[in-house]
Amino acid sequence: MLSKGDKAPDFTVETTQGTFTLSEASDPVVLFFFPKAGSRVCTKEACSFRDTLSEFTGHEATVVGISTNDSLERLHEFAEEHGLDYPLISDTDEDGELSERYGLSGLLGLSQKAKRATFVVNDGEVVEVVKGLLSSDKHVEESLEAVNRVTG
């Protein structure tokens, strides 16, 4: 898994809100990987990011959710159902390429699709990593703290 200080792998993907390129986004960027749209913890996490989105955007931060198990079509439904006004990415194509690039694969290359991790990226560098499968609130709180630190 990537750590603080690592270079964040750049990517360009289709999202629920059009094409997104990490290096073209305003810094900082909060990338939260989640296992399954509609599950209790993932829904709570996504809605917590929604509810605090103005705090992130107040620092010109971009929030992006990355599902490791849902199609883009399902993510469109999830976003509409919960009023999620930030881009969602499906990482199900090509064997979870984003998860792999961010170090979320398991031992011996086995997938850990249920992994929950959040990366705060600023100027192409990982400035915070939040881990924990069941701690959705922690991901939002610690991500916002990191954004506040880098934007002063």
PDB file of C-alpha atoms in Angstrom:
ATOM      1  CA  MET A   1       0.000   0.000   0.000  1.00  0.00           C
ATOM      2  CA  LEU A   2       1.208   3.491  -0.760  1.00  0.00           C
ATOM      3  CA  SER A   3       2.438   5.509   2.211  1.00  0.00           C
ATOM      4  CA  LYS A   4       2.784   9.163   3.110  1.00  0.00           C
ATOM      5  CA  GLY A   5       5.405  10.758   0.904  1.00  0.00           C
ATOM      6  CA  ASP A   6       4.940   8.344  -2.007  1.00  0.00           C
ATOM      7  CA  LYS A   7       4.242   9.646  -5.483  1.00  0.00           C
ATOM      8  CA  ALA A   8       0.567   9.118  -6.314  1.00  0.00           C
ATOM      9  CA  PRO A   9       0.062   7.195  -9.559  1.00  0.00           C
ATOM     10  CA  ASP A  10      -1.673   9.398 -12.116  1.00  0.00           C
ATOM     11  CA  PHE A  11      -4.710   8.084 -13.988  1.00  0.00           C
ATOM     12  CA  THR A  12      -7.475   9.125 -16.341  1.00  0.00           C
ATOM     13  CA  VAL A  13     -10.835   7.342 -16.039  1.00  0.00           C
ATOM     14  CA  GLU A  14     -14.518   7.730 -16.781  1.00  0.00           C
ATOM     15  CA  THR A  15     -16.572   8.653 -13.708  1.00  0.00           C
ATOM     16  CA  THR A  16     -20.214   9.255 -12.899  1.00  0.00           C
ATOM     17  CA  GLN A  17     -19.518  12.919 -13.749  1.00  0.00           C
ATOM     18  CA  GLY A  18     -17.369  12.573 -16.869  1.00  0.00           C
ATOM     19  CA  THR A  19     -13.668  12.017 -17.381  1.00  0.00           C
ATOM     20  CA  PHE A  20     -11.318  12.568 -14.438  1.00  0.00           C
ATOM     21  CA  THR A  21      -7.527  12.910 -14.569  1.00  0.00           C
ATOM     22  CA  LEU A  22      -5.779  13.024 -11.203  1.00  0.00           C
ATOM     23  CA  SER A  23      -2.974  15.338 -12.342  1.00  0.00           C
ATOM     24  CA  GLU A  24      -5.489  17.837 -13.761  1.00  0.00           C
ATOM     25  CA  ALA A  25      -7.565  18.097 -10.579  1.00  0.00           C
ATOM     26  CA  SER A  26      -7.142  20.947  -8.169  1.00  0.00           C
ATOM     27  CA  ASP A  27      -5.032  19.928  -5.220  1.00  0.00           C
ATOM     28  CA  PRO A  28      -5.612  18.373  -2.813  1.00  0.00           C
ATOM     29  CA  VAL A  29      -7.557  15.328  -3.969  1.00  0.00           C
ATOM     30  CA  VAL A  30      -9.211  12.828  -1.632  1.00  0.00           C
ATOM     31  CA  LEU A  31      -9.419   9.347  -3.171  1.00  0.00           C
ATOM     32  CA  PHE A  32     -11.529   7.012  -1.066  1.00  0.00           C
ATOM     33  CA  PHE A  33     -11.641   3.351  -2.078  1.00  0.00           C
ATOM     34  CA  PHE A  34     -14.725   1.497  -0.888  1.00  0.00           C
ATOM     35  CA  PRO A  35     -15.857  -2.116  -1.324  1.00  0.00           C
ATOM     36  CA  LYS A  36     -19.546  -2.036  -2.235  1.00  0.00           C
ATOM     37  CA  ALA A  37     -22.098   0.666  -3.060  1.00  0.00           C
ATOM     38  CA  GLY A  38     -25.243   0.185  -1.022  1.00  0.00           C
ATOM     39  CA  SER A  39     -23.662  -1.729   1.835  1.00  0.00           C
ATOM     40  CA  ARG A  40     -24.212  -0.194   5.272  1.00  0.00           C
ATOM     41  CA  VAL A  41     -20.681   1.059   5.946  1.00  0.00           C
ATOM     42  CA  CYS A  42     -19.996   2.168   2.360  1.00  0.00           C
ATOM     43  CA  THR A  43     -23.256   4.102   2.210  1.00  0.00           C
ATOM     44  CA  LYS A  44     -22.458   5.772   5.528  1.00  0.00           C
ATOM     45  CA  GLU A  45     -18.988   6.721   4.293  1.00  0.00           C
ATOM     46  CA  ALA A  46     -20.223   8.051   0.942  1.00  0.00           C
ATOM     47  CA  CYS A  47     -22.947  10.095   2.653  1.00  0.00           C
ATOM     48  CA  SER A  48     -20.459  11.443   5.206  1.00  0.00           C
ATOM     49  CA  PHE A  49     -18.270  12.703   2.365  1.00  0.00           C
ATOM     50  CA  ARG A  50     -21.427  14.185   0.786  1.00  0.00           C
ATOM     51  CA  ASP A  51     -22.396  15.906   4.037  1.00  0.00           C
ATOM     52  CA  THR A  52     -18.948  17.463   4.490  1.00  0.00           C
ATOM     53  CA  LEU A  53     -18.295  18.167   0.804  1.00  0.00           C
ATOM     54  CA  SER A  54     -18.572  21.942   1.284  1.00  0.00           C
ATOM     55  CA  GLU A  55     -15.769  21.768   3.861  1.00  0.00           C
ATOM     56  CA  PHE A  56     -13.543  19.993   1.338  1.00  0.00           C
ATOM     57  CA  THR A  57     -14.476  22.256  -1.563  1.00  0.00           C
ATOM     58  CA  GLY A  58     -13.961  25.265   0.704  1.00  0.00           C
ATOM     59  CA  HIS A  59     -10.288  24.279   0.573  1.00  0.00           C
ATOM     60  CA  GLU A  60     -10.588  23.650  -3.188  1.00  0.00           C
ATOM     61  CA  ALA A  61     -10.182  19.925  -2.555  1.00  0.00           C
ATOM     62  CA  THR A  62     -11.679  17.331  -4.878  1.00  0.00           C
ATOM     63  CA  VAL A  63     -13.363  14.253  -3.391  1.00  0.00           C
ATOM     64  CA  VAL A  64     -13.503  11.101  -5.541  1.00  0.00           C
ATOM     65  CA  GLY A  65     -14.990   7.740  -4.534  1.00  0.00           C
ATOM     66  CA  ILE A  66     -13.569   4.553  -6.067  1.00  0.00           C
ATOM     67  CA  SER A  67     -15.614   1.371  -5.838  1.00  0.00           C
ATOM     68  CA  THR A  68     -13.717  -1.876  -6.045  1.00  0.00           C
ATOM     69  CA  ASN A  69     -16.799  -3.985  -6.860  1.00  0.00           C
ATOM     70  CA  ASP A  70     -19.442  -1.894  -8.652  1.00  0.00           C
ATOM     71  CA  SER A  71     -20.022  -1.094 -12.300  1.00  0.00           C
ATOM     72  CA  LEU A  72     -20.216   2.527 -13.422  1.00  0.00           C
ATOM     73  CA  GLU A  73     -23.926   1.979 -14.114  1.00  0.00           C
ATOM     74  CA  ARG A  74     -24.481   0.858 -10.506  1.00  0.00           C
ATOM     75  CA  LEU A  75     -22.481   3.861  -9.248  1.00  0.00           C
ATOM     76  CA  HIS A  76     -24.734   6.220 -11.235  1.00  0.00           C
ATOM     77  CA  GLU A  77     -27.724   4.679  -9.424  1.00  0.00           C
ATOM     78  CA  PHE A  78     -25.951   4.897  -6.052  1.00  0.00           C
ATOM     79  CA  ALA A  79     -25.050   8.567  -6.606  1.00  0.00           C
ATOM     80  CA  GLU A  80     -28.592   9.445  -7.616  1.00  0.00           C
ATOM     81  CA  GLU A  81     -30.147   7.495  -4.752  1.00  0.00           C
ATOM     82  CA  HIS A  82     -28.003   9.257  -2.136  1.00  0.00           C
ATOM     83  CA  GLY A  83     -27.445  12.671  -3.750  1.00  0.00           C
ATOM     84  CA  LEU A  84     -23.697  12.196  -4.089  1.00  0.00           C
ATOM     85  CA  ASP A  85     -22.379  15.286  -5.866  1.00  0.00           C
ATOM     86  CA  TYR A  86     -18.826  14.148  -6.468  1.00  0.00           C
ATOM     87  CA  PRO A  87     -17.362  11.722  -9.014  1.00  0.00           C
ATOM     88  CA  LEU A  88     -17.466   7.971  -8.472  1.00  0.00           C
ATOM     89  CA  ILE A  89     -15.153   5.571 -10.287  1.00  0.00           C
ATOM     90  CA  SER A  90     -15.625   1.891 -11.014  1.00  0.00           C
ATOM     91  CA  ASP A  91     -12.402  -0.065 -10.473  1.00  0.00           C
ATOM     92  CA  THR A  92     -13.811  -3.369 -11.690  1.00  0.00           C
ATOM     93  CA  ASP A  93     -12.309  -3.256 -15.191  1.00  0.00           C
ATOM     94  CA  GLU A  94      -8.899  -4.722 -15.920  1.00  0.00           C
ATOM     95  CA  ASP A  95      -8.707  -6.538 -12.576  1.00  0.00           C
ATOM     96  CA  GLY A  96      -8.862  -3.457 -10.375  1.00  0.00           C
ATOM     97  CA  GLU A  97      -6.045  -1.506 -11.972  1.00  0.00           C
ATOM     98  CA  LEU A  98      -6.389   1.507  -9.638  1.00  0.00           C
ATOM     99  CA  SER A  99      -6.479  -0.705  -6.546  1.00  0.00           C
ATOM    100  CA  GLU A 100      -3.362  -2.443  -7.795  1.00  0.00           C
ATOM    101  CA  ARG A 101      -1.552   0.834  -8.538  1.00  0.00           C
ATOM    102  CA  TYR A 102      -2.376   2.190  -5.083  1.00  0.00           C
ATOM    103  CA  GLY A 103      -1.150  -0.992  -3.404  1.00  0.00           C
ATOM    104  CA  LEU A 104      -4.463  -2.463  -2.370  1.00  0.00           C
ATOM    105  CA  SER A 105      -3.827  -5.959  -3.700  1.00  0.00           C
ATOM    106  CA  GLY A 106      -3.305  -8.896  -1.393  1.00  0.00           C
ATOM    107  CA  LEU A 107      -0.525 -11.350  -0.799  1.00  0.00           C
ATOM    108  CA  LEU A 108       0.743 -13.222  -3.829  1.00  0.00           C
ATOM    109  CA  GLY A 109      -1.302 -10.909  -6.050  1.00  0.00           C
ATOM    110  CA  LEU A 110      -4.630 -12.099  -4.653  1.00  0.00           C
ATOM    111  CA  SER A 111      -7.268  -9.388  -4.696  1.00  0.00           C
ATOM    112  CA  GLN A 112      -8.433  -7.756  -1.496  1.00  0.00           C
ATOM    113  CA  LYS A 113     -11.554  -6.249  -3.023  1.00  0.00           C
ATOM    114  CA  ALA A 114     -13.038  -5.538   0.404  1.00  0.00           C
ATOM    115  CA  LYS A 115     -10.242  -3.110   1.287  1.00  0.00           C
ATOM    116  CA  ARG A 116     -11.210   0.381   2.454  1.00  0.00           C
ATOM    117  CA  ALA A 117      -8.499   3.028   2.197  1.00  0.00           C
ATOM    118  CA  THR A 118      -8.384   6.755   1.604  1.00  0.00           C
ATOM    119  CA  PHE A 119      -5.477   8.637   0.046  1.00  0.00           C
ATOM    120  CA  VAL A 120      -5.152  12.407   0.286  1.00  0.00           C
ATOM    121  CA  VAL A 121      -2.983  13.604  -2.589  1.00  0.00           C
ATOM    122  CA  ASN A 122      -1.461  17.060  -2.903  1.00  0.00           C
ATOM    123  CA  ASP A 123       0.825  18.136  -5.753  1.00  0.00           C
ATOM    124  CA  GLY A 124       1.119  14.503  -6.864  1.00  0.00           C
ATOM    125  CA  GLU A 125       2.260  13.257  -3.445  1.00  0.00           C
ATOM    126  CA  VAL A 126       0.368  11.143  -0.925  1.00  0.00           C
ATOM    127  CA  VAL A 127       0.067  13.348   2.180  1.00  0.00           C
ATOM    128  CA  GLU A 128      -2.236  11.087   4.199  1.00  0.00           C
ATOM    129  CA  VAL A 129      -3.385   7.467   4.165  1.00  0.00           C
ATOM    130  CA  VAL A 130      -6.419   6.416   6.195  1.00  0.00           C
ATOM    131  CA  LYS A 131      -7.036   2.671   6.648  1.00  0.00           C
ATOM    132  CA  GLY A 132      -9.747   0.669   8.331  1.00  0.00           C
ATOM    133  CA  LEU A 133     -12.495  -1.485   6.897  1.00  0.00           C
ATOM    134  CA  LEU A 134     -15.276  -0.553   9.322  1.00  0.00           C
ATOM    135  CA  SER A 135     -14.288   2.975  10.324  1.00  0.00           C
ATOM    136  CA  SER A 136     -16.027   5.111   7.696  1.00  0.00           C
ATOM    137  CA  ASP A 137     -16.213   8.234   9.883  1.00  0.00           C
ATOM    138  CA  LYS A 138     -12.471   8.052  10.514  1.00  0.00           C
ATOM    139  CA  HIS A 139     -11.833   8.278   6.756  1.00  0.00           C
ATOM    140  CA  VAL A 140     -13.791  11.514   6.421  1.00  0.00           C
ATOM    141  CA  GLU A 141     -12.427  13.136   9.596  1.00  0.00           C
ATOM    142  CA  GLU A 142      -8.767  12.311   8.961  1.00  0.00           C
ATOM    143  CA  SER A 143      -9.027  13.266   5.291  1.00  0.00           C
ATOM    144  CA  LEU A 144     -10.450  16.673   6.193  1.00  0.00           C
ATOM    145  CA  GLU A 145      -7.700  17.171   8.786  1.00  0.00           C
ATOM    146  CA  ALA A 146      -5.074  16.402   6.116  1.00  0.00           C
ATOM    147  CA  VAL A 147      -6.693  18.807   3.653  1.00  0.00           C
ATOM    148  CA  ASN A 148      -6.703  21.507   6.346  1.00  0.00           C
ATOM    149  CA  ARG A 149      -2.995  20.896   7.039  1.00  0.00           C
ATOM    150  CA  VAL A 150      -1.916  21.225   3.410  1.00  0.00           C
ATOM    151  CA  THR A 151      -4.100  24.213   2.585  1.00  0.00           C
ATOM    152  CA  GLY A 152      -3.456  26.092   5.835  1.00  0.00           C
TER     153      GLY A 152
END
